[in-house]
mmCIF file of C-alpha atoms and ligand atoms in Angstrom:
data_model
loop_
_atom_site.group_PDB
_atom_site.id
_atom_site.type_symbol
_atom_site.label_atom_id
_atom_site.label_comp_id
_atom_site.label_asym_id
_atom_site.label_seq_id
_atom_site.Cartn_x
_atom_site.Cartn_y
_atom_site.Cartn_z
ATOM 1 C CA UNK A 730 -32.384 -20.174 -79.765
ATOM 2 C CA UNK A 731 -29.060 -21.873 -80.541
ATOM 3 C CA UNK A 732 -26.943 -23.173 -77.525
ATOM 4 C CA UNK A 733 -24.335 -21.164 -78.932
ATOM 5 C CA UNK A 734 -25.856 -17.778 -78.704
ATOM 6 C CA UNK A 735 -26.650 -18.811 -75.226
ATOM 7 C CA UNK A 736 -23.142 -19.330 -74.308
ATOM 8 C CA UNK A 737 -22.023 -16.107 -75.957
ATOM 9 C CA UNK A 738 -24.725 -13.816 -74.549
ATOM 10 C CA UNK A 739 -23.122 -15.596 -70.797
ATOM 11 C CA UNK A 740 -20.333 -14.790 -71.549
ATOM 12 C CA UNK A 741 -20.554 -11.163 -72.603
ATOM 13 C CA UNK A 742 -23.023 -10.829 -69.558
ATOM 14 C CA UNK A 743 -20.162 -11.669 -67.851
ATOM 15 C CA UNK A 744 -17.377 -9.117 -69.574
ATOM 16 C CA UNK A 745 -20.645 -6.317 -68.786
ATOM 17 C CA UNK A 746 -20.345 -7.142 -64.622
ATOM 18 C CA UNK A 747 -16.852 -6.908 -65.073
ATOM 19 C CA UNK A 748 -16.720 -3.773 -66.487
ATOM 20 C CA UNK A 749 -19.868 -2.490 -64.663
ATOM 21 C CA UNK A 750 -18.448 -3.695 -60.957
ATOM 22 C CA UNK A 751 -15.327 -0.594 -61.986
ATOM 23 C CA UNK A 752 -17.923 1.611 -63.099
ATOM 24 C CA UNK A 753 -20.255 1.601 -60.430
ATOM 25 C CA UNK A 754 -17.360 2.157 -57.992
ATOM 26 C CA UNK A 755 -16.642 5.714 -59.725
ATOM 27 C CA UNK A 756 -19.802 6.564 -60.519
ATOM 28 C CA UNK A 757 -22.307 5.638 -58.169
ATOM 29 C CA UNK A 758 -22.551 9.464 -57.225
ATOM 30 C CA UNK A 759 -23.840 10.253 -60.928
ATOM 31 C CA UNK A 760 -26.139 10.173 -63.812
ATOM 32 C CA UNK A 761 -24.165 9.366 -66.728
ATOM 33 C CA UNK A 762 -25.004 10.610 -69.649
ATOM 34 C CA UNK A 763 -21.892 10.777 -71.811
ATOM 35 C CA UNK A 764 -18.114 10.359 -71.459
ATOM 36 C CA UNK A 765 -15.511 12.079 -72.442
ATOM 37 C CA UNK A 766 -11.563 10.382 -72.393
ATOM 38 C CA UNK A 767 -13.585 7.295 -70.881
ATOM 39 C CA UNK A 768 -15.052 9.126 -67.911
ATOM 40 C CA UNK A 769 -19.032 10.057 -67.777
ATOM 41 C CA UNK A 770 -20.084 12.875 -67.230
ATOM 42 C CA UNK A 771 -22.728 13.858 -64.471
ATOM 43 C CA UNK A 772 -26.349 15.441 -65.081
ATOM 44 C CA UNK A 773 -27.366 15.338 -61.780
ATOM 45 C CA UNK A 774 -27.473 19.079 -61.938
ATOM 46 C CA UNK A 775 -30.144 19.051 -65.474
ATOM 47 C CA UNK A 776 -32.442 16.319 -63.779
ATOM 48 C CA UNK A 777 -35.191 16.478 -66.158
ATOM 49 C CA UNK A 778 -33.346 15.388 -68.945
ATOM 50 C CA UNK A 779 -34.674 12.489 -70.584
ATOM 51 C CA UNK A 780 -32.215 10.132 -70.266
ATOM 52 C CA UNK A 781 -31.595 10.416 -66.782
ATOM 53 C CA UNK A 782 -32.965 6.520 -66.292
ATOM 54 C CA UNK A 783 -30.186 4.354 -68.324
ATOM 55 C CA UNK A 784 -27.738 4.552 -66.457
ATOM 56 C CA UNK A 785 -30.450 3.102 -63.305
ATOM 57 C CA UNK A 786 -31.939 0.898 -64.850
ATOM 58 C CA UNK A 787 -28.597 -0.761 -66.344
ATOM 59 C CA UNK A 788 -27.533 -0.992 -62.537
ATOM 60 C CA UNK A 789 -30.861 -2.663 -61.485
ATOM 61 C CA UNK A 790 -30.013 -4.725 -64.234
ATOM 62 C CA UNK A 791 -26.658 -6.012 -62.733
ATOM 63 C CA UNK A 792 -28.257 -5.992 -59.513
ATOM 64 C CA UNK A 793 -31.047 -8.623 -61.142
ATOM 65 C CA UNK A 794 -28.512 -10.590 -62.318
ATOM 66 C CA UNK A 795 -25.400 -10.811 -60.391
ATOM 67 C CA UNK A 796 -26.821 -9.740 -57.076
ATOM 68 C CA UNK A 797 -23.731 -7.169 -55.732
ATOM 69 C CA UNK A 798 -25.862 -4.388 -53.243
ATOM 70 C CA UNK A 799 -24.100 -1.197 -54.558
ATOM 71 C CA UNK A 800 -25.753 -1.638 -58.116
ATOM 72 C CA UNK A 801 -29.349 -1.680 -55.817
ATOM 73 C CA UNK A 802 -27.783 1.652 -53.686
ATOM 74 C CA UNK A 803 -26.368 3.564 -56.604
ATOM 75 C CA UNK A 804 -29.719 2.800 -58.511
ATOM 76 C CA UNK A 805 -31.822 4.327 -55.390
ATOM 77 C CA UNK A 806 -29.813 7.323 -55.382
ATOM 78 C CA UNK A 807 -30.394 7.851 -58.876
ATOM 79 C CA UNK A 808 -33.924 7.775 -58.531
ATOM 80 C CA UNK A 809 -34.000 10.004 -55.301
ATOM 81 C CA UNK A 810 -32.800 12.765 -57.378
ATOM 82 C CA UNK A 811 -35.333 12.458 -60.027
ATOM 83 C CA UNK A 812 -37.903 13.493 -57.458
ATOM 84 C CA UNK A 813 -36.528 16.643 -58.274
ATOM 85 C CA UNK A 814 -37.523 16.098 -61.951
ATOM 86 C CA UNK A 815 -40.945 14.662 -60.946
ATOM 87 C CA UNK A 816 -42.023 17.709 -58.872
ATOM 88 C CA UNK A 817 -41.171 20.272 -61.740
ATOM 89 C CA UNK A 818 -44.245 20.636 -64.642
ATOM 90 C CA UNK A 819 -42.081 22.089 -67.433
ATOM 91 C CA UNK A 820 -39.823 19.777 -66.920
ATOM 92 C CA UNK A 821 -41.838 16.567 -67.109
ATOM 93 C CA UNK A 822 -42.580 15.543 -70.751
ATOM 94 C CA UNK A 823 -43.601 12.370 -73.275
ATOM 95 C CA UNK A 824 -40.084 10.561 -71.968
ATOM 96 C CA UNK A 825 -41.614 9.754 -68.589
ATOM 97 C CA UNK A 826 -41.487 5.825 -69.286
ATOM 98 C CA UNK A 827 -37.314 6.426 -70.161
ATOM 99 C CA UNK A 828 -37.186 7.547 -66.226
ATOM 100 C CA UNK A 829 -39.179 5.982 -64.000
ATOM 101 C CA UNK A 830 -39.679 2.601 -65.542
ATOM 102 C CA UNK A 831 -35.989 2.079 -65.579
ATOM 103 C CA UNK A 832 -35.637 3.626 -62.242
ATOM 104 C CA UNK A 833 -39.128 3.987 -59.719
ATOM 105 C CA UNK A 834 -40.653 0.504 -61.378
ATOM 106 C CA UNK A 835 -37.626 -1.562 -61.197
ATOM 107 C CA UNK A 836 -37.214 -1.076 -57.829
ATOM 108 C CA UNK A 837 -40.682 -1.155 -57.401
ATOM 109 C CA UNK A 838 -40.241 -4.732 -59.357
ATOM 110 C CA UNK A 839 -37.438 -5.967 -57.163
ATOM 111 C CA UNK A 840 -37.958 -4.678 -53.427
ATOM 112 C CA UNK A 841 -42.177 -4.214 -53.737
ATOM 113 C CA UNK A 842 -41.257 -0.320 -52.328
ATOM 114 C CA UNK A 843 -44.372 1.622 -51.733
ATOM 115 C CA UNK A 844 -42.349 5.141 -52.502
ATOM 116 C CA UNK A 845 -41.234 3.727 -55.794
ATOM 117 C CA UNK A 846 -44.724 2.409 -57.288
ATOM 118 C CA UNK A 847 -46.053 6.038 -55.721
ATOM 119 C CA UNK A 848 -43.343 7.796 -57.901
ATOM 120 C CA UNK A 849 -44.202 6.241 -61.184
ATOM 121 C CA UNK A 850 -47.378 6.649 -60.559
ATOM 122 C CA UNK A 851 -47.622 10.260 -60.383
ATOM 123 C CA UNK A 852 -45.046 10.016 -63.691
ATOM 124 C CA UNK A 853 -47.452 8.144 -65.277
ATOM 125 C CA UNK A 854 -50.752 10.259 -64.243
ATOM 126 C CA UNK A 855 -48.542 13.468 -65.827
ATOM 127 C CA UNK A 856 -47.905 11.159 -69.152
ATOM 128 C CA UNK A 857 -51.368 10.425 -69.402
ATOM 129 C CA UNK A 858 -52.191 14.508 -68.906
ATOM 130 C CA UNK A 859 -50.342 15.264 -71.925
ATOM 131 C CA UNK A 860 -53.115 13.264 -73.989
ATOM 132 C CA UNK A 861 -54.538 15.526 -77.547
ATOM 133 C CA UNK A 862 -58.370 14.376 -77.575
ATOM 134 C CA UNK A 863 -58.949 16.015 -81.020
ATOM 135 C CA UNK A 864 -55.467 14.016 -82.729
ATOM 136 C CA UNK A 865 -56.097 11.003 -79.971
ATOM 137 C CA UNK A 866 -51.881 11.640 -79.269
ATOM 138 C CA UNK A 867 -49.587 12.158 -76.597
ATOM 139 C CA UNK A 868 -47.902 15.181 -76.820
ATOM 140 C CA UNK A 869 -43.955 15.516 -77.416
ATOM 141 C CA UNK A 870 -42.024 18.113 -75.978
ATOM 142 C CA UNK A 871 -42.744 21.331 -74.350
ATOM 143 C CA UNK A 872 -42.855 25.056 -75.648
ATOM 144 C CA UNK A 873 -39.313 26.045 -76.540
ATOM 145 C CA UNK A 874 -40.536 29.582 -75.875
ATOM 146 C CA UNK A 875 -42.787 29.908 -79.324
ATOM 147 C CA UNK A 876 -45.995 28.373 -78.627
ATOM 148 C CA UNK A 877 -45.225 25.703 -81.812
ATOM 149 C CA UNK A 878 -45.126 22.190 -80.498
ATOM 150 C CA UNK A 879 -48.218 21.872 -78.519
ATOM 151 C CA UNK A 880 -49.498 19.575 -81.609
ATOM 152 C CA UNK A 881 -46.131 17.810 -82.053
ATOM 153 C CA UNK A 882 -46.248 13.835 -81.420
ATOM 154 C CA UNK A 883 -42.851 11.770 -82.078
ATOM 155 C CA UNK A 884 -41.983 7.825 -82.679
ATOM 156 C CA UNK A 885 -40.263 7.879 -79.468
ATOM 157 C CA UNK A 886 -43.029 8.173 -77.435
ATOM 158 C CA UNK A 887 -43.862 4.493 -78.398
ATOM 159 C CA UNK A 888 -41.433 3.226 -75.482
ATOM 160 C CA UNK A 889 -43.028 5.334 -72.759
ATOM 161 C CA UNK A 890 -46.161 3.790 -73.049
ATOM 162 C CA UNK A 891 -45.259 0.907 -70.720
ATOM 163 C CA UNK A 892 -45.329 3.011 -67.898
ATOM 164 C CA UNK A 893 -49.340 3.566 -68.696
ATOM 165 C CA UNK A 894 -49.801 -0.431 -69.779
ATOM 166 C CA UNK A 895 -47.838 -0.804 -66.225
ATOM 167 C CA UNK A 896 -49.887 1.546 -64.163
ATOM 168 C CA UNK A 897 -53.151 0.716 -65.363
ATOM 169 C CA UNK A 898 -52.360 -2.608 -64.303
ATOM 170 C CA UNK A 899 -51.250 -1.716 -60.656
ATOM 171 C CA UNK A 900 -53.995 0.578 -60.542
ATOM 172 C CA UNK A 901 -57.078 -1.649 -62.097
ATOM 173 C CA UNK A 902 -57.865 1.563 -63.849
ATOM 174 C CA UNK A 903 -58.384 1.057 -67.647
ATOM 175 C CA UNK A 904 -57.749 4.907 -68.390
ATOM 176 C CA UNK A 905 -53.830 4.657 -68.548
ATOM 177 C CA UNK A 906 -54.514 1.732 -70.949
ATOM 178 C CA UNK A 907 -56.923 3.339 -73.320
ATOM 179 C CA UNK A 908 -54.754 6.430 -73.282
ATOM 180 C CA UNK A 909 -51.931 4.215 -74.603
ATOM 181 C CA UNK A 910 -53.913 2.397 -76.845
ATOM 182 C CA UNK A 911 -55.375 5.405 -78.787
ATOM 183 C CA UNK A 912 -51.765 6.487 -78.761
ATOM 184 C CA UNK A 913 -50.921 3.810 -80.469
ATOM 185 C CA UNK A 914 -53.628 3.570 -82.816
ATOM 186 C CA UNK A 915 -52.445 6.967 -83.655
ATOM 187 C CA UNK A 916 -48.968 6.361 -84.491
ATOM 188 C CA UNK A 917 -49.962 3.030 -86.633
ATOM 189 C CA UNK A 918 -51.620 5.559 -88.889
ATOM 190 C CA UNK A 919 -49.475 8.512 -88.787
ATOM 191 C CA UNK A 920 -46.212 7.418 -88.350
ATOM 192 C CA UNK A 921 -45.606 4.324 -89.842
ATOM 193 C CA UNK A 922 -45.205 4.528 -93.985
ATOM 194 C CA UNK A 923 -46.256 2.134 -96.637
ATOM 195 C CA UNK A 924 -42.556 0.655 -96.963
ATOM 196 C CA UNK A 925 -42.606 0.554 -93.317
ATOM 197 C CA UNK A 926 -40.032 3.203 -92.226
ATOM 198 C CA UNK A 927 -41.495 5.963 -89.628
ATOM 199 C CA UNK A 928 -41.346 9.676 -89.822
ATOM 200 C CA UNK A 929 -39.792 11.293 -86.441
ATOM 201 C CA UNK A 930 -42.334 13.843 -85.761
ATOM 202 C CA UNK A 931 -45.913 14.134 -86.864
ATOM 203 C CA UNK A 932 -47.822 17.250 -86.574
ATOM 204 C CA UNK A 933 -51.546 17.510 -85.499
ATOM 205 C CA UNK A 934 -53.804 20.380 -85.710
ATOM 206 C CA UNK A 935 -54.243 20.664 -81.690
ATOM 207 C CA UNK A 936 -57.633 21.671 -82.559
ATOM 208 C CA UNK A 937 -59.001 19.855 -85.251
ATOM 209 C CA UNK A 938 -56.312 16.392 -84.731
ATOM 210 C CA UNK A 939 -55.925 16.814 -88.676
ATOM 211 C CA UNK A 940 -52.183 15.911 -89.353
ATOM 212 C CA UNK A 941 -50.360 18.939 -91.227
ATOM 213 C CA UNK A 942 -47.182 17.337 -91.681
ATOM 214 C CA UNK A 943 -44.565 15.375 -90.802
ATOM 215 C CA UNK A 944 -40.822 16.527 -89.620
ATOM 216 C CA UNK A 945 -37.155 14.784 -90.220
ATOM 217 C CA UNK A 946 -36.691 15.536 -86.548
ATOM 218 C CA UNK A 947 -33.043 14.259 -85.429
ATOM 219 C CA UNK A 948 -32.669 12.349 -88.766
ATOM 220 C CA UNK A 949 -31.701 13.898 -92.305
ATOM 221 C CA UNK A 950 -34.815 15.501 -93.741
ATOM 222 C CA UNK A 951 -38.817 14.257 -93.969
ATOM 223 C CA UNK A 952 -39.125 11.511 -95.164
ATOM 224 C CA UNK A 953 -35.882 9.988 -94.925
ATOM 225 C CA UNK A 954 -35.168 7.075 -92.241
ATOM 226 C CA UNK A 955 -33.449 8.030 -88.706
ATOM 227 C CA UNK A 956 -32.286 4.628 -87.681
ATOM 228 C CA UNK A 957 -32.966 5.774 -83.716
ATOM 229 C CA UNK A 958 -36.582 6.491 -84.435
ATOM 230 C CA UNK A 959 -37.400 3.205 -86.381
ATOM 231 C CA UNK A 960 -35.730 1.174 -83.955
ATOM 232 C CA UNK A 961 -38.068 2.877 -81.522
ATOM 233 C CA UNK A 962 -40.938 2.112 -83.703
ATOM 234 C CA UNK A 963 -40.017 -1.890 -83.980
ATOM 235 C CA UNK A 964 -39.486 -2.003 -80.110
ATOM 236 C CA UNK A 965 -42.019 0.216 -79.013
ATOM 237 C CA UNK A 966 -44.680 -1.569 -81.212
ATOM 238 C CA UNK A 967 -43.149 -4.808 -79.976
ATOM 239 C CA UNK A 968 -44.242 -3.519 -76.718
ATOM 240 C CA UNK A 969 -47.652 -2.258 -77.016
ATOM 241 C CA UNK A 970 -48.668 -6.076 -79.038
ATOM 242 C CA UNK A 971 -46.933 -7.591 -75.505
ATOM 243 C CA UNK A 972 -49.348 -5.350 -73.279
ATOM 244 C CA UNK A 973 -52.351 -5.328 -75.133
ATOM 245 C CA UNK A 974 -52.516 -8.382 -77.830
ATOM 246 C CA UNK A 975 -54.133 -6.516 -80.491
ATOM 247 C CA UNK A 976 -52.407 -7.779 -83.296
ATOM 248 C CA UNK A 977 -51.989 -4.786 -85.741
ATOM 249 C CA UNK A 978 -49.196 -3.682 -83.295
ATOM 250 C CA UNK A 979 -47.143 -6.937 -83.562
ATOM 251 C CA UNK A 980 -47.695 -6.162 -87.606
ATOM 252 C CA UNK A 981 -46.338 -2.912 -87.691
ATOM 253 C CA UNK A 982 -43.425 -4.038 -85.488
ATOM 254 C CA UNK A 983 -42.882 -6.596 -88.132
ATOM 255 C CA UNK A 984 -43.095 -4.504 -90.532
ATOM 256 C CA UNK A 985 -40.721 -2.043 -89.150
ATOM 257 C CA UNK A 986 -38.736 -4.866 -88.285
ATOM 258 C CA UNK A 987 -38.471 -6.256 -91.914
ATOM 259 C CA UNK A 988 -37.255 -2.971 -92.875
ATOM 260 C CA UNK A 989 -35.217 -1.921 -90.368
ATOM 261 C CA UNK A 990 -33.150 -5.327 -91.334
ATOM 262 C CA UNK A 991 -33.917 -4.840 -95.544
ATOM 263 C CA UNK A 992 -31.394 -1.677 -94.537
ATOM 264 C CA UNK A 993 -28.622 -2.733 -92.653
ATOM 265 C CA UNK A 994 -24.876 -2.474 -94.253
ATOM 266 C CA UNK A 995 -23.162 -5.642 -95.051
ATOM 267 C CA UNK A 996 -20.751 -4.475 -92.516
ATOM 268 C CA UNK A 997 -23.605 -4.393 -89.938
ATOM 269 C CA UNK A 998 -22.950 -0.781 -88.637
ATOM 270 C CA UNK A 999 -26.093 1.099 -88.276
ATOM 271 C CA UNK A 1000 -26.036 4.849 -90.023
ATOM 272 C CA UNK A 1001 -27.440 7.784 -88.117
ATOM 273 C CA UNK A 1002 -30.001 7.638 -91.253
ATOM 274 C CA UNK A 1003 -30.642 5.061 -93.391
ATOM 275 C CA UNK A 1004 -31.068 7.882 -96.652
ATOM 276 C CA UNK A 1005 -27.554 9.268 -95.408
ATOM 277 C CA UNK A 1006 -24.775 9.665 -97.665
ATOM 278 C CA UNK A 1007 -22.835 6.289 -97.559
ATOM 279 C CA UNK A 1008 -19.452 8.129 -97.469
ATOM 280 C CA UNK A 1009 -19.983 10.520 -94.244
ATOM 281 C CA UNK A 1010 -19.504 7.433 -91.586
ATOM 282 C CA UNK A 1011 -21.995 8.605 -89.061
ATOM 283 C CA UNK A 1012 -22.737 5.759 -86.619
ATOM 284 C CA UNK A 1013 -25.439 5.383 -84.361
ATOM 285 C CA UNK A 1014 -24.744 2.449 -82.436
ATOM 286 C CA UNK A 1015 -27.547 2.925 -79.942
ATOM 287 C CA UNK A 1016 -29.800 1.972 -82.822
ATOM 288 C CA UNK A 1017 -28.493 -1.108 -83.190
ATOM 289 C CA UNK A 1018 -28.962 -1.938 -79.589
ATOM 290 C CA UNK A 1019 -32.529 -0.881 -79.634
ATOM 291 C CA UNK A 1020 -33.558 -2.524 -82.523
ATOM 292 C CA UNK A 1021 -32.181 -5.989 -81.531
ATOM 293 C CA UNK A 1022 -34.153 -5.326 -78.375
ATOM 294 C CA UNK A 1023 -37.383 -5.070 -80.752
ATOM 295 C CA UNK A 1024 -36.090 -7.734 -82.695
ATOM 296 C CA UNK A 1025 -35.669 -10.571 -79.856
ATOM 297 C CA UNK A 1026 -39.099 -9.120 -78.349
ATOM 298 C CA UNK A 1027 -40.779 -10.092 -81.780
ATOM 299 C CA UNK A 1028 -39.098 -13.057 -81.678
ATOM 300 C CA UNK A 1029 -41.336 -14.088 -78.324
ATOM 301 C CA UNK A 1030 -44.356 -13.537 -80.281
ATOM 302 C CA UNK A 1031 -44.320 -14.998 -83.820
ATOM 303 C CA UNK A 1032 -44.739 -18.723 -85.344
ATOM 304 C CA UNK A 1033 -41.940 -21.024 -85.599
ATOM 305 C CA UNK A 1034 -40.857 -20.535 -88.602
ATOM 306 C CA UNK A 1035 -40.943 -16.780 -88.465
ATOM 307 C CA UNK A 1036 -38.579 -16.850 -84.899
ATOM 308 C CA UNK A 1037 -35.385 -17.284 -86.908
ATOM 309 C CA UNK A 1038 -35.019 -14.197 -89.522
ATOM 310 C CA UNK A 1039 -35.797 -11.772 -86.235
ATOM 311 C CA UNK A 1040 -33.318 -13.551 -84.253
ATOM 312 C CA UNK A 1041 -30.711 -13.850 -86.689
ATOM 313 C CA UNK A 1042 -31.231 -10.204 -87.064
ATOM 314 C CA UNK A 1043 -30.447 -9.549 -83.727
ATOM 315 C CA UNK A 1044 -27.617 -11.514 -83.638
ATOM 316 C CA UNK A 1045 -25.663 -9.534 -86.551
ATOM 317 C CA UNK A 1046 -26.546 -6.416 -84.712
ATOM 318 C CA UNK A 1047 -25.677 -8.049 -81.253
ATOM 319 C CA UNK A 1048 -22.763 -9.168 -82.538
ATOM 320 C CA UNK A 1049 -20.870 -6.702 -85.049
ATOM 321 C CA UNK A 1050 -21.801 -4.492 -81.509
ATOM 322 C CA UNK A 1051 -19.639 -6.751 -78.983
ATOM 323 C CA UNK A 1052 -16.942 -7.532 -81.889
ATOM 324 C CA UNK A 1053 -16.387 -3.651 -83.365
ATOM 325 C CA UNK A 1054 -18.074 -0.915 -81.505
ATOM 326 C CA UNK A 1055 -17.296 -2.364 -77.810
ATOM 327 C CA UNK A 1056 -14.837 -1.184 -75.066
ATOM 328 C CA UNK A 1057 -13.665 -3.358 -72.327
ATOM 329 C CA UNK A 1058 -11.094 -1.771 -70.837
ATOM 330 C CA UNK A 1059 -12.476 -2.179 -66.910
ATOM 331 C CA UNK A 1060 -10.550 1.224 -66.490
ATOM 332 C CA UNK A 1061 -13.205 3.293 -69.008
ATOM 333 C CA UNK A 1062 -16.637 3.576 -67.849
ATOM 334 C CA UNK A 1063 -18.571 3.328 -70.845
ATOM 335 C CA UNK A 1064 -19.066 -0.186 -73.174
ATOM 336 C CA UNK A 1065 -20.738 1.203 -76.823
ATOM 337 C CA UNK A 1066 -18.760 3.182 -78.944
ATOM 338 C CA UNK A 1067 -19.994 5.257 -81.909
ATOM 339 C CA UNK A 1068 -23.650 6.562 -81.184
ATOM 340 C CA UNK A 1069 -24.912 9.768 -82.178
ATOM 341 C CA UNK A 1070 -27.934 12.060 -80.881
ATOM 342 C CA UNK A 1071 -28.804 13.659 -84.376
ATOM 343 C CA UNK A 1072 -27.932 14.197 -88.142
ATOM 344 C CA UNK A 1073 -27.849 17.613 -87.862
ATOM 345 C CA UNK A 1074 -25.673 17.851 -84.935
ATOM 346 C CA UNK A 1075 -21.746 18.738 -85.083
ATOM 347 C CA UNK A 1076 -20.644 15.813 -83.323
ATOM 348 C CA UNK A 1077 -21.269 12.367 -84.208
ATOM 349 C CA UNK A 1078 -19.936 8.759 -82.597
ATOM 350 C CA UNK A 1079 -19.527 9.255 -79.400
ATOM 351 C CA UNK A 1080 -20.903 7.334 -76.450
ATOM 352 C CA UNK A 1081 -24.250 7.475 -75.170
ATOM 353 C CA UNK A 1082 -25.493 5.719 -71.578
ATOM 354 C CA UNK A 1083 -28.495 4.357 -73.465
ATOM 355 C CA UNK A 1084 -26.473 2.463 -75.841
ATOM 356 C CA UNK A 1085 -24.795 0.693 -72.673
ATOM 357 C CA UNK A 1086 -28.208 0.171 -71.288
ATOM 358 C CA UNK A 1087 -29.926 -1.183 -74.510
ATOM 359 C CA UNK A 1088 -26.919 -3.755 -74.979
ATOM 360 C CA UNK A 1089 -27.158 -4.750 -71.943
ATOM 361 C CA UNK A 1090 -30.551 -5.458 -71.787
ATOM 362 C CA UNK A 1091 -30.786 -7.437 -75.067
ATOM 363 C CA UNK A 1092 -27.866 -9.284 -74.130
ATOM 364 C CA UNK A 1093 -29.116 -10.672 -70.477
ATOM 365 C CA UNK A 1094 -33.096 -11.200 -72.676
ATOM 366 C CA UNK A 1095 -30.213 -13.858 -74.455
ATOM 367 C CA UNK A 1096 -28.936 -15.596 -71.279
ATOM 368 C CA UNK A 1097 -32.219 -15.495 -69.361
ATOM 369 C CA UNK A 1098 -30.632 -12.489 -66.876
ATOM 370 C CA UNK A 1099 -32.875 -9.681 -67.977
ATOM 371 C CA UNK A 1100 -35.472 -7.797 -65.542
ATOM 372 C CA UNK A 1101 -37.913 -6.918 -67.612
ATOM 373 C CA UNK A 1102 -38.666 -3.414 -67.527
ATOM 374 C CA UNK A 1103 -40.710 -1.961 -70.254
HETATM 375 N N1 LIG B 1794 -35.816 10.128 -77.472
HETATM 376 C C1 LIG B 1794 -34.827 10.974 -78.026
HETATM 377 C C2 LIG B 1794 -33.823 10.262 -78.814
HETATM 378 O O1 LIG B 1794 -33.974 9.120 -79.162
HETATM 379 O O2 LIG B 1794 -32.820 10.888 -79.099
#
């Protein structure tokens, strides 16, 4: 890595404690979510939602780094209240990893608490219960009252499997591992198309584990390209080859990688789908942020002369982030402007916690300040 992106992921580290010192202050009685006139919201009160770890794990992040206690104490409190979540079956799902690696294991990480590790190991035991034998997957969501998603996997489900890599390893017991690992396999095959974009959601016959389709999910239609979902797939895969070493992981992520880059606007603003009309101007910043996550992790893992084209890549994304869809105003609590949940959804470009966390965590893996969490 240059010197210079060194010195400019420091010193954007440093604008993020700035901001995040203000924000903590307001909000350490939270879980943000999303904001609205600057100020986040609060979803203490829908616990099991799956994005109820960002806004932890960012803090432990600042904690890591910078050291201040009330990032560590509004972190805790955070995860105190997802015991609620933990202890509530229809309410636990395939987005364990989101929650209690960012929340149970980090603090498990930093302060060796015996409460913590006990948490995300029971998250991790329920993960590795929603395991398909027939389709070898990991099962997405939960009944929305019609019986219909009990063979349903999705690409997202690639980033929880570091909380079964994690507690197989605390554990010594190689059944959270394979359970990832056939995951994994899984998705390679099923998710993961010749050009190498991914589908959203695959479905299996829960039965048989034939695959009868595959769904557009929260992008535009099947078979189009919701930039969320590959940037899942180029981290996520990232991940697994980091765990496990088996090398057809750190190839997909490649080649979700290459075209996750092969796609991005000259402008470097990442679409809610990369098949989306030019013209409509839906962003999805937290894309972005997740890829270049993916991106810098791939860059730990490949020969010399392959480093630069996934760290330039991050870079543009890193960058035309800090430069056009940042806010630093110490008074507003969120950083990333201009994400978006779905294609399909009324509302688009708006902030989301996870875009905050995602660029924060990519830019302290820069400056040598990240905890690494996944
Ligand atoms: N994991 C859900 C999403 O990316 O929106």
């Amino acid at each position: 890595m240059g010197n210079d992106d060194y010195a400019w992921a420091g010193r954007v580290a440093d604008k993020i404690y700035e901001k995040m010192k203000m924000s903590v202050m307001r909000n350490r009685d939270k879980i943000p979510y999303l904001a609205a006139d600057g100020i986040f919201d609060d979803w203490s009160d829908r616990i099991s939602w799956w994005t109820n770890g960002f806004y932890g794990g960012q803090l432990w992040q600042l904690y890591h780094a910078y050291g201040d206690g009330i990032f560590r104490q509004a972190a805790k409190n955070i995860e105190d209240k997802l015991d609620q979540g933990l202890a509530d079956y229809m309410g636990m799902d395939h987005d364990s990893g989101f929650k209690w690696l960012l929340t149970a294991v980090a603090n498990y990480k930093k302060t060796g608490s015996a409460r913590s590790k006990n948490r995300a190991l029971l998250a991790a035991a329920n993960l590795v219960g929603r395991f398909n034998l027939a389709g070898r997957f990991i099962r997405a969501w939960n009944d929305k009252g019609n019986g219909d998603t009990a063979g349903w996997a999705i690409i997202d489900c690639m980033m929880n499997l570091p909380l079964l890599y994690w507690a197989g390893q605390e554990t010594n017991d190689p059944r959270f591992t394979q359970i990832a690992k056939a995951h994994a396999d899984t998705a390679v095959k099923a998710f993961i198309r010749e050009n190498g974009s991914a589908s959203h959601i695959v479905q299996f016959d829960v039965d048989t584990g034939k695959i009868k389709g595959t769904l557009g999910g929260q992008g535009m239609e099947t078979g189009s390209s919701w930039t969320r979902g590959q940037a899942w797939a180029v981290y996520g895969f990232a991940l697994s080859y980091r765990h496990t070493r088996i090398e057809k992981y750190l190839e997909t992520a490649k080649k979700a990688a290459v075209y996750f880059e092969s796609c991005i606007p000259g402008n470097g603003i990442i679409p809610v789908d990369f098949c989306q009309d030019k013209e409509l101007g839906w962003e999805d910043s937290s894309a972005a942020a997740i890829a270049a996550c993916g991106m810098l992790e791939i860059e730990t893992h490949v020969t010399e002369e392959e480093k630069g084209f996934f760290h330039k890549t991050a870079m543009k994304l890193l960058k035309t982030l800090e430069e056009n869809r940042s806010n630093w105003d110490t008074d507003v609590d969120y950083i990333i402007e201009n994400c978006s949940v779905a294609y399909h959804d009324d509302k688009h470009n708006f902030p989301m916690v996870y875009g905050d966390y995602y660029f924060t965590e990519a830019v302290f893996k820069l400056c040598g300040k990240e905890l690494f969490l996944w």
